[in-house]
mmCIF file of C-alpha atoms in Angstrom:
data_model
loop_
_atom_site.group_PDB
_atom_site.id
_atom_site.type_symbol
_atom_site.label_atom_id
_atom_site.label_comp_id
_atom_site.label_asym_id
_atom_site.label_seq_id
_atom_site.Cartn_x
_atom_site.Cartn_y
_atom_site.Cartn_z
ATOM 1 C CA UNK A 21 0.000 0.000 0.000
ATOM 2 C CA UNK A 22 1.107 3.696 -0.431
ATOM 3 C CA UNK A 23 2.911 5.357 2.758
ATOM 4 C CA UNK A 24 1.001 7.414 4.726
ATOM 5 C CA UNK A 25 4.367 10.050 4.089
ATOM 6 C CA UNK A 26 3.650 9.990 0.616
ATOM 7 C CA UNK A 27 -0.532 9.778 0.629
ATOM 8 C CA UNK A 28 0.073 12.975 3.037
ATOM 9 C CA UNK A 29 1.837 14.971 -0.050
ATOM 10 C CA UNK A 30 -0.183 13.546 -2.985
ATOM 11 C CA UNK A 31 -3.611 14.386 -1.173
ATOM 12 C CA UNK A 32 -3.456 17.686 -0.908
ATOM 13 C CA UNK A 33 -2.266 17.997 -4.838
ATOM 14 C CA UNK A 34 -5.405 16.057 -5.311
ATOM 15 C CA UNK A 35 -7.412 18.192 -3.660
ATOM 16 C CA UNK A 36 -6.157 21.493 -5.542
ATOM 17 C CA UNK A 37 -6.522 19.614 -9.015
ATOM 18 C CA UNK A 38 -9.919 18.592 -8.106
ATOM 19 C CA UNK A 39 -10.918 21.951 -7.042
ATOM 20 C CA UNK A 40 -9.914 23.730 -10.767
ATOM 21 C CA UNK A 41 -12.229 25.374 -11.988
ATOM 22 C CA UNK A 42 -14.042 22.749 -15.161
ATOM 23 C CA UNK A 43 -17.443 22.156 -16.512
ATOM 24 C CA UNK A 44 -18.061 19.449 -13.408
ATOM 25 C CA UNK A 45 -17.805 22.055 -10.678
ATOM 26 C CA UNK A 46 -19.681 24.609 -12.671
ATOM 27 C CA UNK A 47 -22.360 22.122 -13.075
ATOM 28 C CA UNK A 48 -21.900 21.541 -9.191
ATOM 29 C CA UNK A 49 -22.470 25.331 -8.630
ATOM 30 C CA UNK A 50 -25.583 25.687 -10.955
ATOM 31 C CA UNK A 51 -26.843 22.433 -8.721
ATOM 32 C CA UNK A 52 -26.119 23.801 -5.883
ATOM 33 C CA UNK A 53 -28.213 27.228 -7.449
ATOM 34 C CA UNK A 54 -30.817 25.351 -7.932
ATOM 35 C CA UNK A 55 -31.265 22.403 -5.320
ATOM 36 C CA UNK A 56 -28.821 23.071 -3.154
ATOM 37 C CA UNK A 57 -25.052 21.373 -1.592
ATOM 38 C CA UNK A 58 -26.636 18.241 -0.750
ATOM 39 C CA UNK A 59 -28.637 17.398 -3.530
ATOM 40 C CA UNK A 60 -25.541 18.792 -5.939
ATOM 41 C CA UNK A 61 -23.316 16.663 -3.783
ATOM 42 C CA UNK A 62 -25.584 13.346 -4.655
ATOM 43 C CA UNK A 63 -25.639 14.667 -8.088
ATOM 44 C CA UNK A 64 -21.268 14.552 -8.078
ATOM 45 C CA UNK A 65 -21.322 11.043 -7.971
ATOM 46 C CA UNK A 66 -22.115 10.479 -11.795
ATOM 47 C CA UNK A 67 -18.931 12.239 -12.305
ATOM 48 C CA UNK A 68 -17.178 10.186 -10.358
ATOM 49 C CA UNK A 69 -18.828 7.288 -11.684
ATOM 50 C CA UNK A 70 -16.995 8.540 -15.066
ATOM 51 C CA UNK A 71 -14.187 8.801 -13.009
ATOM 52 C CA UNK A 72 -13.624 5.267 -11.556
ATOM 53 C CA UNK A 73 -14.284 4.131 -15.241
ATOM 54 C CA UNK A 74 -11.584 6.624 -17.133
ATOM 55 C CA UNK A 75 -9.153 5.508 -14.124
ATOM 56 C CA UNK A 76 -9.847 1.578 -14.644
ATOM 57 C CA UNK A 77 -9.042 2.078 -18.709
ATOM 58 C CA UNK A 78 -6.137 4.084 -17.871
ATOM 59 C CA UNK A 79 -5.158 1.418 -15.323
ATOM 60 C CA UNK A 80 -5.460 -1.107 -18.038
ATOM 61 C CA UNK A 81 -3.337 0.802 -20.371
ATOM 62 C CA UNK A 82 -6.308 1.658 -22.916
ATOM 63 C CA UNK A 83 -6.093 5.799 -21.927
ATOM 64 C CA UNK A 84 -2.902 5.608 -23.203
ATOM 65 C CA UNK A 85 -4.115 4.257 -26.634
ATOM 66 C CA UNK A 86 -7.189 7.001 -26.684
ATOM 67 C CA UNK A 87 -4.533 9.621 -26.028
ATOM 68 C CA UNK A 88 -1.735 8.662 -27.946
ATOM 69 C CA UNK A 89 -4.587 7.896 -31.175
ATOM 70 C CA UNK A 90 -5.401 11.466 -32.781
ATOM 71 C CA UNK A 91 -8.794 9.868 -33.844
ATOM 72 C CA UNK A 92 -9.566 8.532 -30.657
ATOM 73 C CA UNK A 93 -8.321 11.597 -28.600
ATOM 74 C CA UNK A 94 -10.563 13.925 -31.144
ATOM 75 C CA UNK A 95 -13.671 11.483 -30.788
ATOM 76 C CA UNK A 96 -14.190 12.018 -27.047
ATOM 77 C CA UNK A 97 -13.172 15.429 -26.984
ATOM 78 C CA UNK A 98 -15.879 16.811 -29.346
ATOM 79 C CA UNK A 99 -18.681 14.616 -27.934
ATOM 80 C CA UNK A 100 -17.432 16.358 -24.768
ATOM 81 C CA UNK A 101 -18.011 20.004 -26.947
ATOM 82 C CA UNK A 102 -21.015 19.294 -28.519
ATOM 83 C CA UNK A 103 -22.853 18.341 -24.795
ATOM 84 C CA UNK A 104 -20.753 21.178 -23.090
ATOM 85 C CA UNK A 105 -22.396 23.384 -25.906
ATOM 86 C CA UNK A 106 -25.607 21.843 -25.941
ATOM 87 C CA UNK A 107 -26.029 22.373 -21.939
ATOM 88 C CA UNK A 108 -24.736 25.655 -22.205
ATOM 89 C CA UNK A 109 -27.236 26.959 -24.705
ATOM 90 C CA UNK A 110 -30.034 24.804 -22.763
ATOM 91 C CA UNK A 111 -29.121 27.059 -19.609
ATOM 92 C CA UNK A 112 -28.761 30.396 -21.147
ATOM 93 C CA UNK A 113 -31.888 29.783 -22.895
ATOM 94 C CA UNK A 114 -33.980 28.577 -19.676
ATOM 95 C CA UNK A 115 -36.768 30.496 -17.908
ATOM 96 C CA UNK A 116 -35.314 32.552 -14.686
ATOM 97 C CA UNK A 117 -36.813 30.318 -11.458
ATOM 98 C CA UNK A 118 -39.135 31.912 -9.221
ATOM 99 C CA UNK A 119 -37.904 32.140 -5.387
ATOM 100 C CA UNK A 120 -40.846 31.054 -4.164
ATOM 101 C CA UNK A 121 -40.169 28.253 -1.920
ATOM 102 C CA UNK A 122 -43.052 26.246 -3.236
ATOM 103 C CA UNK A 123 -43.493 26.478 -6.904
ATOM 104 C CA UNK A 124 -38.986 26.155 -6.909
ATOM 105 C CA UNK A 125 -39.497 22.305 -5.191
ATOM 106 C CA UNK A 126 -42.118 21.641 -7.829
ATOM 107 C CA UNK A 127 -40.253 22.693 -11.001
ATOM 108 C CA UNK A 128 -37.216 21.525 -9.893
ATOM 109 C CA UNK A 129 -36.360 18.844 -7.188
ATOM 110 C CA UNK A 130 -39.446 16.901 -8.423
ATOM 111 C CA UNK A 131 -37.723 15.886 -11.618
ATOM 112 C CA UNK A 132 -35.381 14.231 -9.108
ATOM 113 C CA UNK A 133 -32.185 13.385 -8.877
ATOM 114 C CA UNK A 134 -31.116 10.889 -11.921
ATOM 115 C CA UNK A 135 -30.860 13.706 -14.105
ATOM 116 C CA UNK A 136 -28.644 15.841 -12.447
ATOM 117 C CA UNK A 137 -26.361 12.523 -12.022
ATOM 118 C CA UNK A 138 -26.343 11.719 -15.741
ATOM 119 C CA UNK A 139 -25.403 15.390 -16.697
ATOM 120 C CA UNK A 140 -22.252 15.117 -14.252
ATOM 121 C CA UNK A 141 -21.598 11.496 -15.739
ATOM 122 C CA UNK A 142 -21.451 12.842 -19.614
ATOM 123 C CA UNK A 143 -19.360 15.767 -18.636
ATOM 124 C CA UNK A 144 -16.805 13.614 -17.105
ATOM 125 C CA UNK A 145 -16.961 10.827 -19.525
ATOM 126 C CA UNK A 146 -16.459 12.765 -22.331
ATOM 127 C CA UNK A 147 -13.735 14.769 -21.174
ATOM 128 C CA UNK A 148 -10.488 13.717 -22.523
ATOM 129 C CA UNK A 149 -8.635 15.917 -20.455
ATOM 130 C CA UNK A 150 -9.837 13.484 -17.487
ATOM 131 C CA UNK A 151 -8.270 10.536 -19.417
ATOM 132 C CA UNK A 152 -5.174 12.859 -19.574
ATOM 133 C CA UNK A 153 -4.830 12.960 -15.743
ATOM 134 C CA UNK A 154 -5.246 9.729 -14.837
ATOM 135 C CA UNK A 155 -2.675 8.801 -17.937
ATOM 136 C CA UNK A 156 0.064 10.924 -17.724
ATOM 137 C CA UNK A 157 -0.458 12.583 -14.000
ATOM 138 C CA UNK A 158 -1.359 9.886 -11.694
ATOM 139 C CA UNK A 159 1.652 7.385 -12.660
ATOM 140 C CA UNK A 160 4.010 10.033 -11.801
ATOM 141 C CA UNK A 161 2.737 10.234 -7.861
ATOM 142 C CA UNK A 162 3.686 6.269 -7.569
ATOM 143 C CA UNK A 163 6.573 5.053 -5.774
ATOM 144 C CA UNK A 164 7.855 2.165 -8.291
ATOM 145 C CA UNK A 165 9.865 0.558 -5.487
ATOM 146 C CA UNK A 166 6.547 -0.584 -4.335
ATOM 147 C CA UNK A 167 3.834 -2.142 -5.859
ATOM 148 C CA UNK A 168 1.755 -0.072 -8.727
ATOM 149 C CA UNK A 169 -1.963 -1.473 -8.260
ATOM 150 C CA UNK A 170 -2.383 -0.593 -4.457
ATOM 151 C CA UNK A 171 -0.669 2.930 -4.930
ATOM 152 C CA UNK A 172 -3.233 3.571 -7.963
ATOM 153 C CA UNK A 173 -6.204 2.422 -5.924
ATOM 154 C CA UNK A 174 -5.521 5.099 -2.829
ATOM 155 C CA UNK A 175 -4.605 7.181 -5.094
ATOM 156 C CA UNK A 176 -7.870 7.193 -7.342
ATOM 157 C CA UNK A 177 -10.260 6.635 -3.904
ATOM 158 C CA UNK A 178 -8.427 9.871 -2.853
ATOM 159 C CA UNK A 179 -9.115 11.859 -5.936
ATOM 160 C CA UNK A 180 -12.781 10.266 -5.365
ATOM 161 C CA UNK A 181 -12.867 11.841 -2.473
ATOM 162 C CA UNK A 182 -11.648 15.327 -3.571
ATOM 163 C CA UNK A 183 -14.053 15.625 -6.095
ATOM 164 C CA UNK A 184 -17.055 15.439 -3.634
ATOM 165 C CA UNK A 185 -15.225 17.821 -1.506
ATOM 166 C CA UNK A 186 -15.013 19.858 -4.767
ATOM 167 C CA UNK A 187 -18.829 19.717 -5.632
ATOM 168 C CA UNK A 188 -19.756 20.778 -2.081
ATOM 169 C CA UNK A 189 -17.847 23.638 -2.014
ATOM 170 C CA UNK A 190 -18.873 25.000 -5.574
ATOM 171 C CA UNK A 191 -22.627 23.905 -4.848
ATOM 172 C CA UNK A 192 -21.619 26.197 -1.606
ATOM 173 C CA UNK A 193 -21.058 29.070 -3.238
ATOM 174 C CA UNK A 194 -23.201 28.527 -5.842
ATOM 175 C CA UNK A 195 -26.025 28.545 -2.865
ATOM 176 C CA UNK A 196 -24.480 31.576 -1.485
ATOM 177 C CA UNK A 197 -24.774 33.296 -5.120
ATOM 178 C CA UNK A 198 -28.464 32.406 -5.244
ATOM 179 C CA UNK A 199 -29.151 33.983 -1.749
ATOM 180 C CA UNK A 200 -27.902 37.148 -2.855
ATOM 181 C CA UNK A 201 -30.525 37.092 -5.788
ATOM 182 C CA UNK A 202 -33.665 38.807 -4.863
ATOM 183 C CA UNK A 203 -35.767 39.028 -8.254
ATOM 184 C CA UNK A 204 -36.725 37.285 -11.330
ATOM 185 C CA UNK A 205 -34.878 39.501 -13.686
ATOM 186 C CA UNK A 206 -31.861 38.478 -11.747
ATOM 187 C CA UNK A 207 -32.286 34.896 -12.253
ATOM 188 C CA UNK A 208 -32.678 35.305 -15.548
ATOM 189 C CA UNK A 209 -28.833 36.906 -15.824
ATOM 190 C CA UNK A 210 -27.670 34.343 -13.645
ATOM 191 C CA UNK A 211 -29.059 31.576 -15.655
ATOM 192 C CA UNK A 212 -27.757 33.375 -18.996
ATOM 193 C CA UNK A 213 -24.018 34.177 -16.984
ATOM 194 C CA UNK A 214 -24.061 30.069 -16.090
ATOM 195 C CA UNK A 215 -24.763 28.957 -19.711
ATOM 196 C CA UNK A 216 -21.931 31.351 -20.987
ATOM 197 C CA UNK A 217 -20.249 29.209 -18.465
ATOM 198 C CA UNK A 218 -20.605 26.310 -20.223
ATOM 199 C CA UNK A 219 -20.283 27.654 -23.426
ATOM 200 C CA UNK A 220 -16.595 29.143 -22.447
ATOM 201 C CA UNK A 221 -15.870 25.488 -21.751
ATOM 202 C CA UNK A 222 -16.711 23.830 -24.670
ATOM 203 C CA UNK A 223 -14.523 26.250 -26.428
ATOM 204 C CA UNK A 224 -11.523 25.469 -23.986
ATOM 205 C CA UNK A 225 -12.200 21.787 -24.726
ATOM 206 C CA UNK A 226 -12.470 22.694 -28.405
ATOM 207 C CA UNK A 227 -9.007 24.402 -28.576
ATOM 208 C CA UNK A 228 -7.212 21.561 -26.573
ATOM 209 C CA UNK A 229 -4.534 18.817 -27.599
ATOM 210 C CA UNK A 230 -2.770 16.234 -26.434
ATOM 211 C CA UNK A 231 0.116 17.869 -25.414
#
């Protein structure tokens, strides 16, 4: 198993990469708009779902085949524009919420919670910069004198982790942000400043590489 010496310097690393700013915590913010922490928190675990399956191709050796492939690479990164688009343009163009207590849990937390979880799963599925990290960043926090598997497990759990940390403390502020919103019209921007949001990050996604 990894050292707790060395799990005490990787985990914190984890924790600042998880907290970057991407189209999973933004999501996690508009959630946590919406629904709130919890409920965005529950929602974080279809992108970690994503996760644990990016980590076990990587682990297998097929992430470095999907990044090393130009085709491949290209494939998942513009299914990973076209939904970042698609979701950005579906937010910017969606009604502002009432804050009425009452008609807000009707609209919204009765559509429940699978589709919030398959939103976070298709971000983080078809992001090959995730495939990237768990490629070409994770193998270089492993002590080789010891055995690779158990050192990728921790290391993966603990990124696991990180990310729900993440998601609770965008869907924090994102909560915070929507308490500080007091009319209609001002939904309306926010809703319009969250799908330019997305929109922003399709476009990073669009002008990445491999390198």
């Amino acid at each position: 198993m990894m050292s707790w010496h060395l799990w005490l310097v990787t985990a914190p690393f984890l924790l600042l990469l998880a907290l970057s700013p991407g189209p999973n915590n933004f999501t996690a913010m508009y959630n946590g708009m919406q629904v709130g922490p919890r409920k965005a928190v529950a929602a974080a675990s279809g992108r970690n779902l994503a996760f644990m399956i990016l980590m076990t191709v990587s682990a297998l050796g097929l992430g470095a085949v999907i990044v090393s492939s130009m085709f491949w690479f290209n494939m998942v990164k513009w299914a990973g524009v076209a939904y970042l688009l698609y979701i950005g343009i579906k937010t910017w163009r969606s009604a502002a919420m009432t804050l009425d207590e009452h008609e807000s849990e009707n609209s919204v937390v009765s559509r429940g919670h699978f589709p919030r979880i398959r939103q976070e799963f298709m971000i983080a599925i078809s992001n090959p910069k995730a495939i990237l990290i768990f490629t070409a960043i994770f193998p270089q926090l492993l002590d080789l004198n010891s055995p690779v598997a158990p050192q990728f497990f921790v290391i993966g759990m603990t990124f696991i982790l990180c990310e729900f940390i993440a998601a609770y403390i965008y869907a924090v502020s994102g909560k915070q942000i929507r308490c500080l919103i007091k009319s209609q019209k001002g939904m309306l921007r926010l809703n319009k400043g969250m799908g330019s949001l997305f929109v922003l990050a399709s476009m990073l996604l669009a002008s990445s590489s491999r390198n």
